Coordinates of C-alpha atoms in Angstrom, one line a residue:
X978 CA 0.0 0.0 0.0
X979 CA 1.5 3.6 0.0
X980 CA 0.8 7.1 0.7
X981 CA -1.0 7.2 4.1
X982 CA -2.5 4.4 2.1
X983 CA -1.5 4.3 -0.6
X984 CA -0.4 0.8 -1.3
X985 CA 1.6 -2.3 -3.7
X986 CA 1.6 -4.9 -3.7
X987 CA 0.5 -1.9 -1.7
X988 CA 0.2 1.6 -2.7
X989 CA -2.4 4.2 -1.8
X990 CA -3.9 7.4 -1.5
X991 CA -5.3 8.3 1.7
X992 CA -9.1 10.1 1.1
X993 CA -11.7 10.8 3.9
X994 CA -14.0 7.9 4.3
X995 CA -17.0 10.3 4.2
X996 CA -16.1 11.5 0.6
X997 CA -15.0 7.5 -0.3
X998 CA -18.5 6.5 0.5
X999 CA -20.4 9.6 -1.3
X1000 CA -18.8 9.0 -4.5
X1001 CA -20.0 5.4 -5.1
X1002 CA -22.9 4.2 -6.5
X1003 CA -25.1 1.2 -5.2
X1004 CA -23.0 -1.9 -6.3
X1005 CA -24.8 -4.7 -8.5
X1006 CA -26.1 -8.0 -6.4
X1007 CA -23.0 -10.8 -6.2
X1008 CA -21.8 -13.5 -4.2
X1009 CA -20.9 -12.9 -1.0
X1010 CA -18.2 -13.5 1.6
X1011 CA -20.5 -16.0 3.5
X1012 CA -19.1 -17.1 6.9
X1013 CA -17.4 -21.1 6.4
X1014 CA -16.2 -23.2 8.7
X1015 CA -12.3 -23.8 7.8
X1016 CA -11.0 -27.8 6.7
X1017 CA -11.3 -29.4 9.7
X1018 CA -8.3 -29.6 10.2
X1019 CA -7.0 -26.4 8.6
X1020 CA -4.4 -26.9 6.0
X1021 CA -1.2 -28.0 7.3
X1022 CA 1.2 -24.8 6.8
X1023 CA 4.7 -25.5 6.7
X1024 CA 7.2 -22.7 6.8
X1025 CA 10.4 -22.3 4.4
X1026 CA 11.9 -18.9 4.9
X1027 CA 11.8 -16.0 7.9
X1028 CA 13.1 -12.1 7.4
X1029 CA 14.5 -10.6 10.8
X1030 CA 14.8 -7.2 8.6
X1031 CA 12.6 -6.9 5.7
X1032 CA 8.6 -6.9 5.1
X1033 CA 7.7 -9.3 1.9
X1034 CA 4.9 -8.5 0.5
X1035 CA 4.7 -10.2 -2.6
X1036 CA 7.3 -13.4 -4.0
X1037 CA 7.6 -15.5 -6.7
X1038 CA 8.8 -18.9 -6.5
X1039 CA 11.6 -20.1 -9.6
X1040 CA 11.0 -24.1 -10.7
X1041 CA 14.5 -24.9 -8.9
X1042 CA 12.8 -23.7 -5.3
X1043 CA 14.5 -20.3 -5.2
X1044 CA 12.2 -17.3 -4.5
X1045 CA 12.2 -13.8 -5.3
X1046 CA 11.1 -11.5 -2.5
X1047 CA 9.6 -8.2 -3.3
X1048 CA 9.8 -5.4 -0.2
X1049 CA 8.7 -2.2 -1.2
X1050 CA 10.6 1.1 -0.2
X1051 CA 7.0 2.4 1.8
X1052 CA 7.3 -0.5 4.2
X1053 CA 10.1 1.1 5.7
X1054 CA 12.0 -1.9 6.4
X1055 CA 15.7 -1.8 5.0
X1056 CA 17.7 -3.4 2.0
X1057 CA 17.3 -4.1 -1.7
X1058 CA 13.3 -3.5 -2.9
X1059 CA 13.8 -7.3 -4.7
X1060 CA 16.0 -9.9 -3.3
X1061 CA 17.0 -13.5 -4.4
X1062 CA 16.8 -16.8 -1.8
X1063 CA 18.7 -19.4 -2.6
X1064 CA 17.6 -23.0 -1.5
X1065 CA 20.2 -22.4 1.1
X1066 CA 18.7 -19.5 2.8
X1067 CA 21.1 -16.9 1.0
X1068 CA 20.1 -13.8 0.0
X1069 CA 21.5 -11.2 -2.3
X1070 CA 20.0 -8.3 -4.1
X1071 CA 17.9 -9.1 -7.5
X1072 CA 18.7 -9.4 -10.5
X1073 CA 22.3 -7.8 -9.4
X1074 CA 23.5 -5.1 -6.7
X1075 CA 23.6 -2.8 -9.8
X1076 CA 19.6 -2.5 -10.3
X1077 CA 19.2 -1.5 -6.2
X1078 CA 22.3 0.3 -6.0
X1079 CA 21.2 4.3 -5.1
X1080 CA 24.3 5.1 -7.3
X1081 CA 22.6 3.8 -10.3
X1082 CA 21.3 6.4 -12.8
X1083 CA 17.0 5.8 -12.2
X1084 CA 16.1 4.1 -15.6
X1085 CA 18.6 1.7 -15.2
X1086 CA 17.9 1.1 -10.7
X1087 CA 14.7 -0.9 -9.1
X1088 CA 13.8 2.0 -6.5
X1089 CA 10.5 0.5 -5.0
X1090 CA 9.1 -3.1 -7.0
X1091 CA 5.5 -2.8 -6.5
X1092 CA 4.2 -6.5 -7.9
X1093 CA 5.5 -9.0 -9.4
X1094 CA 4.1 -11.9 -12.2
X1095 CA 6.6 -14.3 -13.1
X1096 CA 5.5 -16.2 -16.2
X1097 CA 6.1 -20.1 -17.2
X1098 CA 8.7 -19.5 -19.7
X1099 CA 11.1 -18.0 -16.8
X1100 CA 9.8 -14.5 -17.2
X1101 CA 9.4 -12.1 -14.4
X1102 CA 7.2 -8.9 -14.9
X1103 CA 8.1 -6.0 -11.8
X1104 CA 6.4 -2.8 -11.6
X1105 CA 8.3 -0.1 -9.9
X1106 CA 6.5 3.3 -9.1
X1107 CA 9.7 4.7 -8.3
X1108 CA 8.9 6.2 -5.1
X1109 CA 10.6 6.2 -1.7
X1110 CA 9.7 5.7 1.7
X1111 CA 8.1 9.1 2.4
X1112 CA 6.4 8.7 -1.3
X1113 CA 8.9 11.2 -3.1
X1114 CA 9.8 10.5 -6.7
X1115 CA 13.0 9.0 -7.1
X1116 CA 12.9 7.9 -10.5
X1117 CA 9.6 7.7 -12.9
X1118 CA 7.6 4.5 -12.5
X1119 CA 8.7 1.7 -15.4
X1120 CA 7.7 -2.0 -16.2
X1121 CA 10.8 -3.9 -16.0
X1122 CA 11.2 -7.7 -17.6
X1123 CA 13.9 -9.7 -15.9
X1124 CA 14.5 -13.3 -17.8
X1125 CA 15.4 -15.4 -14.4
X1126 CA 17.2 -17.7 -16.0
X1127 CA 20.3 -15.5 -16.8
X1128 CA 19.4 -12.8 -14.2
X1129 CA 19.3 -10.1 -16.6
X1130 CA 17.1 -7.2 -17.5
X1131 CA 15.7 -7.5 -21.1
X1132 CA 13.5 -4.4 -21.4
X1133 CA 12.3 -1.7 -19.4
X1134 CA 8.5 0.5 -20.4
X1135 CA 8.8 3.6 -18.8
X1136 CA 5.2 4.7 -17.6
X1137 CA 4.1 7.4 -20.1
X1138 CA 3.4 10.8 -17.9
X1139 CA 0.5 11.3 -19.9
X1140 CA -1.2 8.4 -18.5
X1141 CA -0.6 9.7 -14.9
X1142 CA -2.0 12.0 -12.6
X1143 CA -0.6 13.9 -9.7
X1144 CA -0.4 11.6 -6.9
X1145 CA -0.4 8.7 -8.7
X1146 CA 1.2 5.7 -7.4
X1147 CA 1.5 2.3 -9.9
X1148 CA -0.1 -0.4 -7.4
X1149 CA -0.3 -3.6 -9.1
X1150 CA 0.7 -5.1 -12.8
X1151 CA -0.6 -8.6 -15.0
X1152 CA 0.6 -9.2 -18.3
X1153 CA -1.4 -11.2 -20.7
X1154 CA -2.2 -11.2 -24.9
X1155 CA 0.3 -9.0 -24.9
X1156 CA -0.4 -6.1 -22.9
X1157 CA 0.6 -5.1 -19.7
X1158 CA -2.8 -3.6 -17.2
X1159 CA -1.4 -1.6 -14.3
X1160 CA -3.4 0.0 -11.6
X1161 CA -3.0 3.3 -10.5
X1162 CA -3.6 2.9 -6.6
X1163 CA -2.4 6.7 -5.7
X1164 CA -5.3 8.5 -7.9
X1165 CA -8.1 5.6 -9.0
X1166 CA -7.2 4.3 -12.6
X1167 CA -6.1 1.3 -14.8
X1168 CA -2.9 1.8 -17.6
X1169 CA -3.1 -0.3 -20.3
X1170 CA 0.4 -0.4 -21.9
X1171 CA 0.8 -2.1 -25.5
X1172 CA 3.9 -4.2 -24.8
X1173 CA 4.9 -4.7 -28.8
X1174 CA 3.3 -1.3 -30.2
X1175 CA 3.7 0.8 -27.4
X1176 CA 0.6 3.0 -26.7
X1177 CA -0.1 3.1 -23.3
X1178 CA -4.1 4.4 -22.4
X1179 CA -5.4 5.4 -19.1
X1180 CA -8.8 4.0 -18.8
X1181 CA -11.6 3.9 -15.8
X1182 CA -10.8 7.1 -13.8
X1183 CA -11.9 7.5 -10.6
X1184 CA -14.3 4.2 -11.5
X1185 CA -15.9 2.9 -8.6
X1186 CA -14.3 -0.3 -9.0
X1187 CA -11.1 0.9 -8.6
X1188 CA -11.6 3.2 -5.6
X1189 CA -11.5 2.1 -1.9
X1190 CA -15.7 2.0 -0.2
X1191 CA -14.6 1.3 3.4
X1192 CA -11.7 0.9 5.6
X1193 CA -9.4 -2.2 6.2
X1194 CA -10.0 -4.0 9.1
X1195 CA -6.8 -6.4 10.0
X1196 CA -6.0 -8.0 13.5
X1197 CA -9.6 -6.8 15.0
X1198 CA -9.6 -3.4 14.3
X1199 CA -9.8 -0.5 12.2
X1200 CA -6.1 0.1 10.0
X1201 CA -5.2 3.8 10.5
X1202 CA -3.0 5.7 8.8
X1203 CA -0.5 8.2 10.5
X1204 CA -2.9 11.4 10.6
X1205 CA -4.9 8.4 12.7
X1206 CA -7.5 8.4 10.5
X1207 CA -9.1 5.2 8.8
X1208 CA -7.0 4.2 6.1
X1209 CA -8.5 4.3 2.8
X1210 CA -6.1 2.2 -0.4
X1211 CA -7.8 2.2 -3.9
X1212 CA -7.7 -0.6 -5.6
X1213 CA -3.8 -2.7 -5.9
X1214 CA -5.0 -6.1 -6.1
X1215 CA -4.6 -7.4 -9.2
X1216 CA -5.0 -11.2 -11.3
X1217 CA -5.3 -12.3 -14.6
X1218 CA -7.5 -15.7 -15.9
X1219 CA -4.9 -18.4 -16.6
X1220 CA -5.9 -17.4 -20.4
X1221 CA -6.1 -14.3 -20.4
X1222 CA -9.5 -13.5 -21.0
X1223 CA -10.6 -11.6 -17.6
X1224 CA -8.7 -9.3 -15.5
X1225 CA -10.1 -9.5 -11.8
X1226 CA -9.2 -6.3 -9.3
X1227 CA -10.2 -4.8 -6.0
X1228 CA -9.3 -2.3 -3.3
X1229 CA -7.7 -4.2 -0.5
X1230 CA -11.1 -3.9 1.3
X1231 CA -12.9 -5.6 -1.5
X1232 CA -15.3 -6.5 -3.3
X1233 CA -13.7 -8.4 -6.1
X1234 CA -14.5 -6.9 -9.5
X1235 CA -14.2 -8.6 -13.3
X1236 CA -13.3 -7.0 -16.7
X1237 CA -13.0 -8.4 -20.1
X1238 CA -9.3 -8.4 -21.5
X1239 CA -10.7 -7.7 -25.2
X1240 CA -12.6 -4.5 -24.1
X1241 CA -9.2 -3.4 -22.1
X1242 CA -7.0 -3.6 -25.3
X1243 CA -9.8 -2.8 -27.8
X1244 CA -9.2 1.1 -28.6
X1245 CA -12.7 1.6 -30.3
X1246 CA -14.3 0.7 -26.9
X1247 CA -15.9 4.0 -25.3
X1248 CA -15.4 4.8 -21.5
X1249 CA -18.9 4.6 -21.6
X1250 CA -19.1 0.8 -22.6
X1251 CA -15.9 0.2 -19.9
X1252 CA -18.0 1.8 -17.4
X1253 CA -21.1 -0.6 -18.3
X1254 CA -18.6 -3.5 -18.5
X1255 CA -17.1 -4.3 -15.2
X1256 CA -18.6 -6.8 -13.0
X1257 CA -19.1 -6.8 -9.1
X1258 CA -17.7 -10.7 -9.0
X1259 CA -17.0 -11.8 -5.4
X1260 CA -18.1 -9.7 -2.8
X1261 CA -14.8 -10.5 -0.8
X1262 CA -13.4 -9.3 2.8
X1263 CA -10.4 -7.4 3.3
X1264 CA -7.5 -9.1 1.2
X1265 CA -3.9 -9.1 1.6
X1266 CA -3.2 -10.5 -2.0
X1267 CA -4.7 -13.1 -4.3
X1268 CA -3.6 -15.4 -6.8
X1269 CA -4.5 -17.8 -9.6
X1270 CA -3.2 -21.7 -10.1
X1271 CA -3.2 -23.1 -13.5
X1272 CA -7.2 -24.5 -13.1
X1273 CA -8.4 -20.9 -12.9
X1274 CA -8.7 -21.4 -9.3
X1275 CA -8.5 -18.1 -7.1
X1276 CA -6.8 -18.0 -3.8
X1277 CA -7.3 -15.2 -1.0
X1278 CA -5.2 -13.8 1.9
X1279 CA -8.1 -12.9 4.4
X1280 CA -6.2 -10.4 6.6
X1281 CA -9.4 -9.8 8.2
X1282 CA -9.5 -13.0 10.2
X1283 CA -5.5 -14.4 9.3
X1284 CA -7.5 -16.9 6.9
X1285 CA -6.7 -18.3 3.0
X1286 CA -9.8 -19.2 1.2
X1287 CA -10.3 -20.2 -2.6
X1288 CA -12.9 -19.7 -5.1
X1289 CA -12.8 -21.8 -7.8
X1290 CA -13.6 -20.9 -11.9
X1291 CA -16.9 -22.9 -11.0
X1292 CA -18.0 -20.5 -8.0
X1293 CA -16.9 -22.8 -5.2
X1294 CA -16.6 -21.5 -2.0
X1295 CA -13.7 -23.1 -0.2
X1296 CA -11.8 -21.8 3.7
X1297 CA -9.2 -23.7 3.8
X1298 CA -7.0 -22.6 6.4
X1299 CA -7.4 -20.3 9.5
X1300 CA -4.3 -19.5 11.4
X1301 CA -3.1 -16.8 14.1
X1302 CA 0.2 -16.9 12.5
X1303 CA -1.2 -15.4 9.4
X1304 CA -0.9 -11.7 10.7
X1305 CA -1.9 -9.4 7.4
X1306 CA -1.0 -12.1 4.9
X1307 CA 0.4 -10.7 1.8
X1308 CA 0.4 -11.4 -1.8
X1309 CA 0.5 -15.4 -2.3
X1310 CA 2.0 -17.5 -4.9
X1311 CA 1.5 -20.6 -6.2
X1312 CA 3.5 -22.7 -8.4
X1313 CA 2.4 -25.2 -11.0
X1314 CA 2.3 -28.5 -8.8
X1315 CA -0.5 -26.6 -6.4
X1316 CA 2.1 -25.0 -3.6
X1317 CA 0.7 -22.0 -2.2
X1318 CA 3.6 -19.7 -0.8
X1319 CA 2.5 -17.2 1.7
X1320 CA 4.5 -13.9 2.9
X1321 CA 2.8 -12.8 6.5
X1322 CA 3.7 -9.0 6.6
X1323 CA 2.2 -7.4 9.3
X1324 CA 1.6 -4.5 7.3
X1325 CA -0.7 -3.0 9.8
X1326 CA 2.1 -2.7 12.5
X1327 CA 4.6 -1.2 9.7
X1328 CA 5.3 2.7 10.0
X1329 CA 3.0 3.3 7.2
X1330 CA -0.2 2.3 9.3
X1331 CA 1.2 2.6 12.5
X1332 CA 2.2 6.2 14.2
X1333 CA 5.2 6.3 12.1
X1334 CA 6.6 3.1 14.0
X1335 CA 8.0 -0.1 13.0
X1336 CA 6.3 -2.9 15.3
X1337 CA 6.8 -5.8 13.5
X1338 CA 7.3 -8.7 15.5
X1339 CA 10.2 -10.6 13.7
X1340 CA 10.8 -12.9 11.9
X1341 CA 8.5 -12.4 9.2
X1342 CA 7.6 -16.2 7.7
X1343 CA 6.3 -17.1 4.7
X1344 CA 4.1 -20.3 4.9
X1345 CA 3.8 -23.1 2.4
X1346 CA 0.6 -25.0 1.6
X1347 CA 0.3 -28.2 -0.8
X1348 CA -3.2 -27.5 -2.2
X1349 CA -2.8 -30.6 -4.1
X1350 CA -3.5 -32.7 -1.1
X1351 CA -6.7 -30.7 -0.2
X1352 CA -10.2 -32.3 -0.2
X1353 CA -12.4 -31.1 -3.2
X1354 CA -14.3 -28.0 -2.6
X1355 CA -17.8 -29.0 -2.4
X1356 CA -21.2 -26.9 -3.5

C-alpha cells in the first residue's frame, strides 16, 4: 500500500472515508463473503523462509525452489526492494547489486518493486513506481522484464506521464495477450500499456471499482494511517485468468471486480461501454493479496480473520486454512504443482499504518501450503 495508504503490492492514496463513501454508486447483487467453517483440520502450513529485517509483500517462486522476495521502499524496512533466496537461505540483491544500487542512474535502478508476475517460460514482470519511503519521486515508475534464467534485465516501459495524474502511485501489474494492465492505486485508474506497439491508455478514472468503499479491518480493528485516521487504499490487487480472458481487481477492502481483456485492449471501446462493462464478482473481505493456479482457481489472503480461502472458476466457496500466525497475509503465490507460498507481513504494524513506527514482531515467515493434497471444494 502507500501514501498514508496508498499501497503495492501496496500503494495508496489516503481520502476521507466520508467522501469515499459519497462517490459510489449502489453496487450490483453478487456473491458474497459467507461465513465457512475452515477444513477441519485447517491446511497443514509448513514454513520455508523468515526475514529478521525486511517486510515481503509479494514473491515468486523459480522451478528450482529459489524465491524472489519483493519489499517495497514504503514499508520502511531496510535493504534491496527485490531480493533472491537461494535454497540455502542466502540472500543477495535481485537481479544484481547494480539495479538496487542508489548510485545507479534511475532508468537503469529498481527504486520500490510494487508487484511481481513471473511467467512459465522463466519471465518475471516488476512494476516499480519509483517512489521512496516518504512517497517522493525518485525515478519515474517503469515495467521492467527480468529473464530469471540468466538474471538479466531485457526491457524496461517507462510509464508514459501522460497516463498519470498527480499523486499517482503504480499499485499492481498482469501481463497477458500482450499487454501489460497496471493500476494506478495513488489516484483511482487502470494503464493499459501495449507491450509490442507501445501505446499506453489510461482507462476507468476514478471508476468505482477501482476506488476504496470502506476501511481495512486487520488484526480486529480499524487500519489507521499516521494522521490516525481510517486508512483508505484504492484498488492494488490485481489477477489475470490463466488465459487471459478476464482481469479481476479490488481495493484491498474488497469486493472483487471482473473486466473483459478484449474490451481493455480494444481502442474503439468508449469509456462509456468500460464503465457498463465491469462486473461486481465476489463480494470479498479485506485481502492481503490473491492469486491464480493453472485450473483458474483463485486464492485469497483474508487479513481480516488471518484466513486463506479459494474460489474456484466454477464459483466454489472453499476456507481452507485459518491461522493466528497469518498476521496481514500478503500477496500469495503458487507454483504449478499446487504450492501455495505465503508472505505474512504485518503491514498493519509497519510505520505506514502505524504512528510512524515499525512494530513488526520478527521474523516475518512465509508459509507453504500443498493445495494438491486438499479435499475437493464441495457446492
Amino acid at each position: 500500500m502507500a501514501p498514508m495508504f496508498r499501497t503495492r503490492s501496496f500503494p495508496l492514496r489516503v481520502i476521507p472515508a466520508a467522501l469515499a463513501l459519497s462517490i459510489l454508486p449502489a453496487t450490483p447483487p453478487a456473491m458474497a463473503a459467507k461465513p465457512a467453517p475452515p477444513l477441519d483440520p485447517s491446511a497443514p502450513m509448513v514454513a520455508v523462509a523468515e526475514s529478521t529485517s525486511q517486510v515481503w509483500t509479494a514473491l515468486a517462486v523459480l522451478p528450482d525452489g529459489r524465491m524472489i522476495l519483493d519489499s517495497p521502499a514504503w514499508t520502511g524496512a531496510p535493504g534491496p526492494t527485490l531480493t533472491l533466496r537461494d535454497t540455502g537461505g542466502a540472500t543477495r540483491p535481485f537481479p544484481n547489486a547494480a539495479w538496487t544500487d542508489p548510485a545507479t542512474a534511475p532508468e537503469h535502478r529498481l527504486v520500490s518493486a510494487e508487484s511481481l508476475q513471473l511467467a512459465d517460460d522463466g519471465t518475471l514482470w516488476v512494476l516499480d513506481s519509483g517512489l521512496d519511503a516518504a512517497d517522493h519521486p525518485v525515478a519515474p515508475p517503469k515495467l521492467v522484464q527480468i529473464d530469471t534464467r540468466s538474471a538479466t534485465v531485457t526491457r524496461t516501459w517507462p510509464i508514459d506521464p501522460a497516463v498519470l495524474r498527480p499523486g499517482s502511485h503504480v499499485a499492481g501489474v498482469r501481463v497477458g495477450r500482450g499487454h501489460a494492465f497496471i493500476l494506478d492505486s495513488g489516484v483511482p485508474g487502470l494503464i493499459v500499456l501495449d507491450l509490442d506497439h507501445g501505446p499506453q491508455r489510461r482507462l476507468m478514472d476514478h471508476h468505482p471499482s477501482l476506488t476504496a468503499q470502506h476501511p481495512i479491518i486487520a488484526g480486529g480493528h480499524v487500519v489507521r494511517d499516521g494522521s490516525d485516521r481510517a486508512a483508505i487504499v484504492n484498488a492494488t490487487e490485481i489477477e489475470i485468468s490463466p488465459d487471459g480472458q478476464w482481469l479481476y481487481y479490488q481495493p484491498p477492502c474488497g469486493p472483487l471486480y471482473r473486466i473483459g481483456t478484449d474490451l481493455l485492449t480494444d481502442p474503439t471501446i468508449t469509456s462509456f461501454e468500460l464503465d457498463d462493462s465491469t462486473t461486481l464478482w465476489y463480494k470479498t473481505p479485506p485481502l492481503g493479496g490473491m492469486t491464480v493456479a493453472r485450473d483458474g482457481t483463485l486464492y485469497f489472503d483474508d487479513v481480516s480473520t488471518g484466513s486463506i480461502f479459494r474460489f474456484t472458476a466454477g464459483r466454489v466457496y472453499q476456507r481452507i486454512v485459518v491461522d493466528p500466525r497469518l498476521r496481514w497475509p500478503a500477496a500469495p503465490a503458487i507454483t504449478a504443482a499446487g504450492q501455495l507460498y505465503i508472505p505474512t507481513a504485518q503491514l498493519d504494524r509497519t510505520p505506514r499504518f502505524n504512528h510512524g513506527q515499525m512494530a513488526v514482531q520478527w521474523p516475518l515467515t512465509i508459509y507453504r501450503i500443498d493445495t494438491a493434497a486438499l479435499p475437493a471444494p464441495v457446492r
